[in-house]
């Protein structure tokens, strides 16, 4: 009952998974950079794939949130908002550790690792959810109604091994409706979810801080005034 109340109370941006908040903040759109931890950046285009013209609203800006799922956390993840999923990109790559203590010392680890990027839109504009593989976690499974043909942790080509995380397979999913809180996918063990999304530049504030332990359905952002 608690999480259902929490999902429907905010109807904005909610945590897709149980885990620990690693990083939150606005995206440096002009520089095309995301942050994996405070002060350590990586390329948004290399992480998500081609990213020209992401902003869809004149009053919007991009934000990011990184959530680490430990091996002991609930391994499923859910839709963080009511959104339409349009594209899936699968990047073969390495399976390096994504523990917060490790990523502080390895810039760009999320670009090197295998990952599945979902792109689409919600009421405030652009939305993406990326499931990042990790040491011992090469298998990511999507819900059947979202992406039934997804296949991860498979053999890679020589080029992909030489340039991990730099090549991807893209498929169009059409326009799949993914309502807030519904099952989206799961890891075989803990790993990391990265959200990059558009929201109004003013009027909303973060409800969480780096280091917070959160449950899926917890509000990530909320109106700055009731």
Short mmCIF file of C-alpha atoms in Angstrom, two decimals:
data_model
loop_
_atom_site.label_atom_id
_atom_site.label_comp_id
_atom_site.label_asym_id
_atom_site.label_seq_id
_atom_site.Cartn_x
_atom_site.Cartn_y
_atom_site.Cartn_z
CA UNK A 1 0.00 0.00 0.00
CA UNK A 2 2.84 2.41 0.87
CA UNK A 3 4.51 2.28 -2.53
CA UNK A 4 1.22 2.58 -4.41
CA UNK A 5 0.40 5.70 -2.41
CA UNK A 6 3.88 7.05 -3.10
CA UNK A 7 3.68 6.44 -6.85
CA UNK A 8 0.33 8.15 -7.21
CA UNK A 9 1.07 11.00 -4.83
CA UNK A 10 3.69 12.63 -7.04
CA UNK A 11 3.03 11.46 -10.60
CA UNK A 12 6.31 13.13 -11.56
CA UNK A 13 9.71 11.42 -11.50
CA UNK A 14 10.02 8.43 -9.17
CA UNK A 15 12.76 5.94 -8.40
CA UNK A 16 12.59 2.96 -10.77
CA UNK A 17 14.44 0.69 -8.33
CA UNK A 18 15.59 -0.01 -4.80
CA UNK A 19 19.14 1.21 -4.33
CA UNK A 20 21.50 4.01 -3.38
CA UNK A 21 21.50 7.42 -5.03
CA UNK A 22 24.98 7.94 -6.50
CA UNK A 23 24.51 11.24 -8.30
CA UNK A 24 21.78 13.76 -9.14
CA UNK A 25 21.82 17.10 -10.89
CA UNK A 26 21.30 19.08 -14.06
CA UNK A 27 23.04 17.96 -17.23
CA UNK A 28 25.66 20.20 -18.84
CA UNK A 29 23.77 20.12 -22.14
CA UNK A 30 26.00 22.68 -23.84
CA UNK A 31 29.08 20.55 -23.14
CA UNK A 32 27.25 17.26 -23.66
CA UNK A 33 28.49 15.86 -20.36
CA UNK A 34 27.01 13.65 -17.66
CA UNK A 35 28.55 13.12 -14.21
CA UNK A 36 29.12 9.64 -12.79
CA UNK A 37 30.08 11.14 -9.41
CA UNK A 38 30.69 14.73 -8.42
CA UNK A 39 33.46 16.17 -10.59
CA UNK A 40 33.96 13.13 -12.86
CA UNK A 41 32.23 13.50 -16.22
CA UNK A 42 31.63 11.38 -19.31
CA UNK A 43 30.18 11.99 -22.75
CA UNK A 44 26.40 11.88 -23.01
CA UNK A 45 26.60 11.11 -26.75
CA UNK A 46 28.93 8.16 -26.15
CA UNK A 47 26.72 6.89 -23.34
CA UNK A 48 23.28 7.27 -24.96
CA UNK A 49 24.26 7.31 -28.63
CA UNK A 50 23.36 10.22 -30.97
CA UNK A 51 21.74 12.92 -28.87
CA UNK A 52 21.08 15.89 -31.16
CA UNK A 53 17.99 17.88 -30.27
CA UNK A 54 16.99 16.08 -27.09
CA UNK A 55 15.11 19.00 -25.56
CA UNK A 56 11.51 19.03 -26.72
CA UNK A 57 10.13 21.89 -24.59
CA UNK A 58 11.24 25.53 -24.69
CA UNK A 59 11.02 25.75 -20.90
CA UNK A 60 12.81 22.46 -20.26
CA UNK A 61 16.28 21.39 -19.25
CA UNK A 62 17.95 18.00 -18.84
CA UNK A 63 18.52 16.30 -15.49
CA UNK A 64 20.21 13.06 -14.49
CA UNK A 65 19.94 10.57 -11.65
CA UNK A 66 22.18 7.53 -11.07
CA UNK A 67 20.98 4.73 -8.78
CA UNK A 68 23.21 1.84 -7.72
CA UNK A 69 21.57 -1.53 -7.03
CA UNK A 70 23.72 -3.70 -4.77
CA UNK A 71 23.60 -7.50 -5.09
CA UNK A 72 21.33 -7.58 -2.02
CA UNK A 73 18.80 -5.12 -3.49
CA UNK A 74 15.57 -6.00 -5.27
CA UNK A 75 16.76 -6.59 -8.85
CA UNK A 76 13.70 -5.52 -10.82
CA UNK A 77 13.14 -2.00 -12.08
CA UNK A 78 9.96 -0.13 -12.96
CA UNK A 79 8.77 2.78 -15.08
CA UNK A 80 9.83 6.00 -13.30
CA UNK A 81 6.94 7.98 -14.81
CA UNK A 82 4.12 7.67 -17.32
CA UNK A 83 6.13 7.61 -20.54
CA UNK A 84 6.26 6.40 -24.13
CA UNK A 85 9.24 4.18 -25.03
CA UNK A 86 10.31 4.61 -28.65
CA UNK A 87 13.85 3.29 -29.19
CA UNK A 88 16.19 0.72 -27.68
CA UNK A 89 19.96 0.82 -28.11
CA UNK A 90 22.10 -2.09 -26.92
CA UNK A 91 25.79 -1.33 -26.40
CA UNK A 92 28.00 -4.43 -25.96
CA UNK A 93 30.94 -3.74 -23.68
CA UNK A 94 32.86 -4.65 -20.57
CA UNK A 95 31.39 -5.72 -17.24
CA UNK A 96 33.40 -3.63 -14.79
CA UNK A 97 32.29 -2.99 -11.23
CA UNK A 98 29.88 -0.08 -10.75
CA UNK A 99 30.17 0.09 -6.96
CA UNK A 100 30.22 3.76 -5.90
CA UNK A 101 33.65 3.30 -4.30
CA UNK A 102 35.00 1.94 -7.61
CA UNK A 103 33.55 4.44 -10.08
CA UNK A 104 35.19 7.33 -8.21
CA UNK A 105 38.50 6.06 -9.60
CA UNK A 106 37.53 5.06 -13.16
CA UNK A 107 36.18 7.92 -15.30
CA UNK A 108 33.87 6.79 -18.09
CA UNK A 109 33.10 3.35 -16.67
CA UNK A 110 29.46 3.67 -17.77
CA UNK A 111 30.61 4.23 -21.36
CA UNK A 112 32.87 1.17 -21.25
CA UNK A 113 30.27 -1.20 -19.78
CA UNK A 114 27.56 -3.10 -21.60
CA UNK A 115 24.26 -1.25 -21.32
CA UNK A 116 20.72 -1.05 -22.68
CA UNK A 117 19.41 2.44 -23.41
CA UNK A 118 15.70 3.16 -23.75
CA UNK A 119 14.68 6.50 -25.27
CA UNK A 120 11.27 8.11 -25.42
CA UNK A 121 9.15 10.92 -24.06
CA UNK A 122 6.90 11.89 -21.17
CA UNK A 123 4.71 14.88 -20.42
CA UNK A 124 7.72 17.14 -19.80
CA UNK A 125 9.68 16.12 -22.92
CA UNK A 126 12.61 13.75 -23.42
CA UNK A 127 13.06 10.66 -21.22
CA UNK A 128 15.68 7.90 -21.12
CA UNK A 129 16.31 4.94 -18.85
CA UNK A 130 19.61 3.05 -19.13
CA UNK A 131 20.33 -0.30 -17.48
CA UNK A 132 24.11 -0.64 -17.08
CA UNK A 133 25.77 -4.04 -16.79
CA UNK A 134 28.36 -4.72 -14.08
CA UNK A 135 30.85 -7.30 -12.86
CA UNK A 136 28.96 -10.59 -12.88
CA UNK A 137 25.84 -8.89 -14.27
CA UNK A 138 25.78 -9.20 -18.04
CA UNK A 139 22.15 -10.20 -18.30
CA UNK A 140 19.44 -7.56 -18.49
CA UNK A 141 15.88 -8.70 -19.16
CA UNK A 142 13.12 -6.35 -20.30
CA UNK A 143 9.42 -6.85 -19.65
CA UNK A 144 7.72 -8.70 -22.51
CA UNK A 145 5.41 -5.80 -23.28
CA UNK A 146 8.40 -3.42 -23.58
CA UNK A 147 11.14 -5.29 -25.45
CA UNK A 148 10.65 -9.06 -25.80
CA UNK A 149 13.58 -9.57 -28.23
CA UNK A 150 16.32 -8.04 -26.04
CA UNK A 151 19.39 -10.30 -25.80
CA UNK A 152 22.40 -9.20 -23.73
CA UNK A 153 25.65 -10.77 -22.54
CA UNK A 154 26.28 -12.38 -25.92
CA UNK A 155 29.50 -12.86 -27.88
CA UNK A 156 31.00 -9.62 -29.18
CA UNK A 157 32.84 -8.87 -32.40
CA UNK A 158 36.55 -8.09 -32.55
CA UNK A 159 35.73 -4.42 -33.13
CA UNK A 160 33.42 -4.31 -30.09
CA UNK A 161 36.10 -5.95 -27.94
CA UNK A 162 38.69 -3.44 -29.16
CA UNK A 163 36.38 -0.45 -28.60
CA UNK A 164 34.09 -1.48 -25.72
CA UNK A 165 30.88 0.48 -25.36
CA UNK A 166 31.38 2.42 -28.61
CA UNK A 167 29.10 0.42 -30.92
CA UNK A 168 25.42 -0.28 -30.62
CA UNK A 169 22.42 -2.00 -32.14
CA UNK A 170 19.30 0.15 -32.41
CA UNK A 171 15.73 -0.98 -32.90
CA UNK A 172 12.50 0.97 -33.05
CA UNK A 173 9.93 -0.16 -30.49
CA UNK A 174 7.17 1.96 -31.99
CA UNK A 175 5.42 3.86 -29.20
CA UNK A 176 5.14 1.55 -26.20
CA UNK A 177 3.10 2.94 -23.32
CA UNK A 178 4.90 2.37 -19.99
CA UNK A 179 2.72 3.63 -17.12
CA UNK A 180 4.28 4.86 -13.89
CA UNK A 181 5.34 2.01 -11.61
CA UNK A 182 4.73 -0.86 -14.03
CA UNK A 183 7.45 -3.54 -14.44
CA UNK A 184 10.11 -2.54 -16.95
CA UNK A 185 12.93 -5.07 -16.55
CA UNK A 186 15.38 -6.77 -14.24
CA UNK A 187 19.05 -7.50 -13.63
CA UNK A 188 20.26 -10.97 -12.72
CA UNK A 189 22.19 -9.28 -9.88
CA UNK A 190 22.64 -5.71 -8.70
CA UNK A 191 23.86 -3.02 -11.09
CA UNK A 192 23.03 0.59 -12.02
CA UNK A 193 20.16 2.57 -13.53
CA UNK A 194 20.86 5.96 -15.14
CA UNK A 195 17.97 8.31 -15.83
CA UNK A 196 18.43 11.30 -18.15
CA UNK A 197 15.23 13.26 -18.57
CA UNK A 198 13.77 16.62 -19.44
CA UNK A 199 11.82 18.60 -16.85
CA UNK A 200 10.89 22.25 -16.29
CA UNK A 201 13.89 24.45 -15.56
CA UNK A 202 12.01 25.97 -12.62
CA UNK A 203 9.39 24.86 -10.13
CA UNK A 204 10.78 21.45 -9.13
CA UNK A 205 13.43 20.34 -6.63
CA UNK A 206 15.21 17.09 -5.86
CA UNK A 207 13.66 14.98 -3.11
CA UNK A 208 16.81 12.87 -2.65
CA UNK A 209 20.54 13.42 -2.17
CA UNK A 210 23.62 11.35 -3.09
CA UNK A 211 24.10 8.57 -0.56
CA UNK A 212 20.39 8.20 0.20
CA UNK A 213 18.98 4.68 0.34
CA UNK A 214 15.69 4.61 -1.55
CA UNK A 215 12.92 2.19 -2.46
CA UNK A 216 11.33 1.96 -5.87
CA UNK A 217 8.44 4.39 -6.11
CA UNK A 218 10.11 7.01 -3.90
CA UNK A 219 9.90 10.54 -5.30
CA UNK A 220 13.08 11.77 -6.98
CA UNK A 221 11.74 15.25 -7.72
CA UNK A 222 8.70 17.14 -6.49
CA UNK A 223 7.15 20.59 -6.91
CA UNK A 224 9.13 23.24 -5.03
CA UNK A 225 5.89 24.55 -3.51
CA UNK A 226 2.70 22.62 -2.67
#
